[in-house]
mmCIF file of C-alpha atoms in Angstrom:
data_model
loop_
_atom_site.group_PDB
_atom_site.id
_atom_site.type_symbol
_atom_site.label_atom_id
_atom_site.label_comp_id
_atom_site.label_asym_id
_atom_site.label_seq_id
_atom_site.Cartn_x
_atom_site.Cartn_y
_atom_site.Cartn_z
ATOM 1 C CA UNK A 1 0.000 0.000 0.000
ATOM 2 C CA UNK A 2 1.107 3.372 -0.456
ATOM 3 C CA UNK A 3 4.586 4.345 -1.799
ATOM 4 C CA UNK A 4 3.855 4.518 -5.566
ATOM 5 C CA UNK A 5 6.901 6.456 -6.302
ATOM 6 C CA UNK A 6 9.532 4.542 -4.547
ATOM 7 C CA UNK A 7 7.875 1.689 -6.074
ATOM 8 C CA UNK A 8 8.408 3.072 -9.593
ATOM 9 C CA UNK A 9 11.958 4.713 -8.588
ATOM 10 C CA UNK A 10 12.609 1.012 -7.569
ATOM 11 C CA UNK A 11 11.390 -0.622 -10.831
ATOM 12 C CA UNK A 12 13.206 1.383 -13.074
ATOM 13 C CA UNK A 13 16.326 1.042 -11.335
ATOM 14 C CA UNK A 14 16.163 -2.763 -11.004
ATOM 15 C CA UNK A 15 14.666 -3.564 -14.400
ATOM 16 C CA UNK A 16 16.717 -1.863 -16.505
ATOM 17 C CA UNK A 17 20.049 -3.406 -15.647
ATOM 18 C CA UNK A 18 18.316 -6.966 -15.033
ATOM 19 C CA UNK A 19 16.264 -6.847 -18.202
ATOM 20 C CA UNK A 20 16.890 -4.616 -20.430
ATOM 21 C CA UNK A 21 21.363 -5.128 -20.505
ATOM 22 C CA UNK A 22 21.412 -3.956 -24.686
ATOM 23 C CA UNK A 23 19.795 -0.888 -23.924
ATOM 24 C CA UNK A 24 21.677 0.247 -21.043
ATOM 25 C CA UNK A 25 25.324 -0.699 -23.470
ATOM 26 C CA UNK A 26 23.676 0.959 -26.076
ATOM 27 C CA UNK A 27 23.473 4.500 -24.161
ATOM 28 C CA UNK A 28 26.729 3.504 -22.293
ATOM 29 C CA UNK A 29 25.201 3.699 -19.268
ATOM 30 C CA UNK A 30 26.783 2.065 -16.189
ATOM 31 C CA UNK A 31 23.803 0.252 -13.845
ATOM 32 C CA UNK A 32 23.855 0.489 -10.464
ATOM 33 C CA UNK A 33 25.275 -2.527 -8.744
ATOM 34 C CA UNK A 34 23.516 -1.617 -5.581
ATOM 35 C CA UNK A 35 20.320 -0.386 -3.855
ATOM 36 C CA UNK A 36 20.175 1.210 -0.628
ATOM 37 C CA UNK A 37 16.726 1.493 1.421
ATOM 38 C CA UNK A 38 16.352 3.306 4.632
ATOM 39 C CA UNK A 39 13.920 4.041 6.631
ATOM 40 C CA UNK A 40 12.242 3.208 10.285
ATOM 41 C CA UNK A 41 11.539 -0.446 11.387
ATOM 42 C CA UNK A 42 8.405 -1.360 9.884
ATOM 43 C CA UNK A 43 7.701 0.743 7.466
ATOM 44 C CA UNK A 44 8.070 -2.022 4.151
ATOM 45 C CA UNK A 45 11.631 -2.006 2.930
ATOM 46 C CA UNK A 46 11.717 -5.771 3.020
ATOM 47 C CA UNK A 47 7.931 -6.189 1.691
ATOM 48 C CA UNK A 48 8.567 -3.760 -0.945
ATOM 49 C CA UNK A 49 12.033 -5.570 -2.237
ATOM 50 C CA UNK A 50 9.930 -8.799 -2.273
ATOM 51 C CA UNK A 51 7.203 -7.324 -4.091
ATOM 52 C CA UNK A 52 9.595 -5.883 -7.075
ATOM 53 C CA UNK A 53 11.421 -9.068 -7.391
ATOM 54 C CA UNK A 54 8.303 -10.997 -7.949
ATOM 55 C CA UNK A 55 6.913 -8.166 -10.522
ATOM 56 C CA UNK A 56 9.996 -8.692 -12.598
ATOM 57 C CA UNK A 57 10.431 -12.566 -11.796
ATOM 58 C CA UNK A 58 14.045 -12.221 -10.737
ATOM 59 C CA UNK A 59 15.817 -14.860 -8.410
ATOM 60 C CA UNK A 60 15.480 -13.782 -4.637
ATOM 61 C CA UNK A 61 17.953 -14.298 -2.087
ATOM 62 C CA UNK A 62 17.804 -12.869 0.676
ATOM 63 C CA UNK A 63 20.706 -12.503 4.150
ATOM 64 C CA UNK A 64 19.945 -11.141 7.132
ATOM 65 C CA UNK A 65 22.503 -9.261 8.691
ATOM 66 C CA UNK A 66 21.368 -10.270 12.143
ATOM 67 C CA UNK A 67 21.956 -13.683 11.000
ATOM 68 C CA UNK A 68 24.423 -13.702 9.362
ATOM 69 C CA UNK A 69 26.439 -12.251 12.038
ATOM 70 C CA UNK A 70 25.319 -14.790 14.863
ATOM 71 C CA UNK A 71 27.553 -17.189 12.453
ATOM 72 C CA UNK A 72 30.816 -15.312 13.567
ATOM 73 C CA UNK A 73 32.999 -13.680 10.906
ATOM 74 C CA UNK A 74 34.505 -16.561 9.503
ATOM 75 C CA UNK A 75 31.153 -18.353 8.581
ATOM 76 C CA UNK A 76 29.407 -14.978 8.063
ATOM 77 C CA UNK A 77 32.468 -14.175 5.078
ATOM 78 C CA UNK A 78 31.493 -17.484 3.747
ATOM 79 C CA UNK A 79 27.885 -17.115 3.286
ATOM 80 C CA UNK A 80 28.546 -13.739 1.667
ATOM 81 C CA UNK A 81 30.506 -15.288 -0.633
ATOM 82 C CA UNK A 82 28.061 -18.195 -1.489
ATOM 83 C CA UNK A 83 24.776 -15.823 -1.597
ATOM 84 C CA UNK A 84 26.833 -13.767 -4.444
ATOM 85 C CA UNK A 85 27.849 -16.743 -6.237
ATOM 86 C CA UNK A 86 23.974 -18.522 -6.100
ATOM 87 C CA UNK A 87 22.772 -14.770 -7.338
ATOM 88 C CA UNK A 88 25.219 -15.213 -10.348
ATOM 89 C CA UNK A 89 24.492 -18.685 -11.144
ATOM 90 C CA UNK A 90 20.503 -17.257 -10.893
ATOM 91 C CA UNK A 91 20.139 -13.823 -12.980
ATOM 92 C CA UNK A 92 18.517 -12.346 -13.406
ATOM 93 C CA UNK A 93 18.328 -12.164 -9.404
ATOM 94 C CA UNK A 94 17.954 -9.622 -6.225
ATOM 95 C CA UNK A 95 20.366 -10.257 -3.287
ATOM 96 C CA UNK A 96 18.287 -8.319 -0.513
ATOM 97 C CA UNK A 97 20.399 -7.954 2.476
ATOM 98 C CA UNK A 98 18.535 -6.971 5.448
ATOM 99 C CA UNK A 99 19.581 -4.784 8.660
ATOM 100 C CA UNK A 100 23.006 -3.917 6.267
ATOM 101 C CA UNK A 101 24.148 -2.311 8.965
ATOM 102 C CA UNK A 102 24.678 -5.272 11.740
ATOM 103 C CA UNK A 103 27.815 -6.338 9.763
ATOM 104 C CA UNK A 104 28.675 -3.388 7.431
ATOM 105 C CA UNK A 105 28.966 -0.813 10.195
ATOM 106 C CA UNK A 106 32.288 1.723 10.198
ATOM 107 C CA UNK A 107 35.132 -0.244 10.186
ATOM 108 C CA UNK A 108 36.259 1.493 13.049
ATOM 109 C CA UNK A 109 33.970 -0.638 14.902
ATOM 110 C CA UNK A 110 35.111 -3.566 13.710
ATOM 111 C CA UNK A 111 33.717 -6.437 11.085
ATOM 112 C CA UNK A 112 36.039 -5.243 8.481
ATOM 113 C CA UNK A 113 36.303 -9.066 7.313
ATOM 114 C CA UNK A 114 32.972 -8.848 6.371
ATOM 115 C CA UNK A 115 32.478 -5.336 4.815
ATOM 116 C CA UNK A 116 35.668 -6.255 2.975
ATOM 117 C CA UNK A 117 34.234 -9.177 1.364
ATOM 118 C CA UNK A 118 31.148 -7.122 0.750
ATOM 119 C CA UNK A 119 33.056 -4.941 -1.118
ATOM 120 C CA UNK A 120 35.061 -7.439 -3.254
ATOM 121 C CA UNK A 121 32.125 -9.123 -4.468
ATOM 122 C CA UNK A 122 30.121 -5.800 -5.330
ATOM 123 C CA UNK A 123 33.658 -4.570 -7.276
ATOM 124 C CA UNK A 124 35.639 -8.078 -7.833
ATOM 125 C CA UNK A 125 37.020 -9.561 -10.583
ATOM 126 C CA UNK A 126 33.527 -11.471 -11.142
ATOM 127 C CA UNK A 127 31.132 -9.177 -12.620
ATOM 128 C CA UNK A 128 27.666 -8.696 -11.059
ATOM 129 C CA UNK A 129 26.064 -8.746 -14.217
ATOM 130 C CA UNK A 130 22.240 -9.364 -14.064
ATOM 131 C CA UNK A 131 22.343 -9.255 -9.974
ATOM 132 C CA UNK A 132 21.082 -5.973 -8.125
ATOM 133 C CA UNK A 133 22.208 -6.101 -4.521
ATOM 134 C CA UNK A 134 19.161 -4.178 -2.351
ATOM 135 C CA UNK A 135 20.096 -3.126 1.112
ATOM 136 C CA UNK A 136 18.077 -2.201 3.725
ATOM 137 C CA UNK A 137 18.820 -0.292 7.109
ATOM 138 C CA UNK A 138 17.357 1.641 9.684
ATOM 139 C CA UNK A 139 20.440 2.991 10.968
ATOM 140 C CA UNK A 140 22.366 4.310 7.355
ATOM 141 C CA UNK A 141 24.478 6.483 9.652
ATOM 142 C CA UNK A 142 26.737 3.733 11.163
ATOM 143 C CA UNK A 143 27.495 2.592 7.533
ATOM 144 C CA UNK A 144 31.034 1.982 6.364
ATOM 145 C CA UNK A 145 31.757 4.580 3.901
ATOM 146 C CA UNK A 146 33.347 2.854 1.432
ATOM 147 C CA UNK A 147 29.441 1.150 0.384
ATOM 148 C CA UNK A 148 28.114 4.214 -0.131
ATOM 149 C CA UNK A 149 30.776 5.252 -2.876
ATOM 150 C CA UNK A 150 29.756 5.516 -6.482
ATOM 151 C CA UNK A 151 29.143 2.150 -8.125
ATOM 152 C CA UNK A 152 28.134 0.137 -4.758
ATOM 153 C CA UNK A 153 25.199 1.521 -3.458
ATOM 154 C CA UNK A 154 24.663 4.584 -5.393
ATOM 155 C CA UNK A 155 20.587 4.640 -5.429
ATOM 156 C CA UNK A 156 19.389 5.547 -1.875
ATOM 157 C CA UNK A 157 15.632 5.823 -1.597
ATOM 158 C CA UNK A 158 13.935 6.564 1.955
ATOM 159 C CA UNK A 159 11.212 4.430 2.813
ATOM 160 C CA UNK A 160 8.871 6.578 5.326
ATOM 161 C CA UNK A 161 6.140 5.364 7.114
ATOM 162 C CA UNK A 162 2.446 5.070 5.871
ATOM 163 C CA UNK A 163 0.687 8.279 5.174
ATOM 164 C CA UNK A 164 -2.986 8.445 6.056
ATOM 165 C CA UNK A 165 -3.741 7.051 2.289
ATOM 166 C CA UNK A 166 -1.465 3.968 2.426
ATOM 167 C CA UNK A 167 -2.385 3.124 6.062
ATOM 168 C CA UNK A 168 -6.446 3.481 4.849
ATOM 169 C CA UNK A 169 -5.354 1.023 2.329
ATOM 170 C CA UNK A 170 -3.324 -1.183 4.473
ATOM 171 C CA UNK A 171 -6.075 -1.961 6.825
ATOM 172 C CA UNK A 172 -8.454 -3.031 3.473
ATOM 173 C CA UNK A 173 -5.712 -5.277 2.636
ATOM 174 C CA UNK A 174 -5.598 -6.885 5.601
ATOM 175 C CA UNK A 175 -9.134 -6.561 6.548
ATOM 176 C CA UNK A 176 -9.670 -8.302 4.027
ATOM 177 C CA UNK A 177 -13.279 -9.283 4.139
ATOM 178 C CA UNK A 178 -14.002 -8.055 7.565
ATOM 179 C CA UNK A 179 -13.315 -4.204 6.541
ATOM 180 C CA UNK A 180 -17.150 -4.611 6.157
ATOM 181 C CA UNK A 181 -18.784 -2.085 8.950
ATOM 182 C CA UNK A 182 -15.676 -1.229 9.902
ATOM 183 C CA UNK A 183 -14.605 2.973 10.237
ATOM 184 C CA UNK A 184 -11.162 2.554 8.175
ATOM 185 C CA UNK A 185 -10.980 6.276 8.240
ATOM 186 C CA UNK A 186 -11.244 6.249 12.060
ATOM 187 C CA UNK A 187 -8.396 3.678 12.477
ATOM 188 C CA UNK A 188 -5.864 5.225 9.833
ATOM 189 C CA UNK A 189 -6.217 8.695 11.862
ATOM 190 C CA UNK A 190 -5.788 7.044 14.900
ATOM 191 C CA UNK A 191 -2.837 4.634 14.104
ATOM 192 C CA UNK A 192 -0.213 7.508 13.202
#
């Protein structure tokens, strides 16, 4: 519900480079390898990713950070590398990596293994070609610089909460049938 132009920012971005490869040589343009989302907890990022990758049936894989990082460095360098190499053996394909941020903080607070081999696989010798990699954070602030330089995650969209409009339609979604008699107006304006 709701967010019709991050949804069509989002499109663009994804299905040119994933779909549309001639025209993008044609015009010499260079895709973006990476997608950054930010935004409060809650608010979609992860819903929305999911949503775009089954518009434009593209492989999904997803990480999560959080999980990832309960592996320990060593493992957590491993699955990195093995979630890039399934989304290469897959295009076209979206690696979503949620809560970015648990192992790609400032490598002044440690996890540099990690953010390194981020970083190699995003610029390494194997091209990414036909993989978008989507991030999503809440806390884009404690990033490591070096992902938000040009040709890693150079699209950053902000995903906001739900506006009066998108949280009307989010309780017919998932009202569903029993929005019937119910004051949807009443309950967006009171769920702010």
């Amino acid at each position: 519900a709701g967010l019709e132009d991050v949804k069509q920012a989002l499109l663009e971005t994804i299905q040119l480079p994933l779909l549309h490869e001639e025209l993008m040589k044609e015009y010499k343009v260079k895709p973006s390898k990476g997608i950054l989302l930010f935004g409060p907890p809650g608010c979609g990022k992860t819903l929305i990713v999911r949503a775009a990758s089954g518009e434009l049936k593209a492989s999904f894989i997803t990480l999560s950070g959080a999980e990832l990082m309960k592996k320990g460095y060593t493992q957590a360098v491993s699955v990195l590398k093995e979630s890039f190499m399934r989304a290469r053996e897959n295009t076209p394909a979206i690696l979503f990596v949620d809560e970015i941020e648990t192992f790609a903080p400032s490598r002044a607070q440690g996890g540099g293994d990690v953010v390194g081999q981020l970083l190699t696989e995003m610029d390494g010798i194997k091209e990414l070609k036909g993989v978008v990699v989507i991030g999503a954070t809440n806390r884009p602030d404690i990033l490591d610089s070096a992902i938000l330089r040009p040709g890693r995650f150079d699209k950053i969209f902000y995903i906001p909460p739900p506006d009066l409009e998108s949280r009307k339609q989010i309780f017919s979604i998932n009202l569903g049938e029993f929005a019937t008699g119910v004051d949807i107006e009443m309950l967006a304006q009171e769920t702010q």
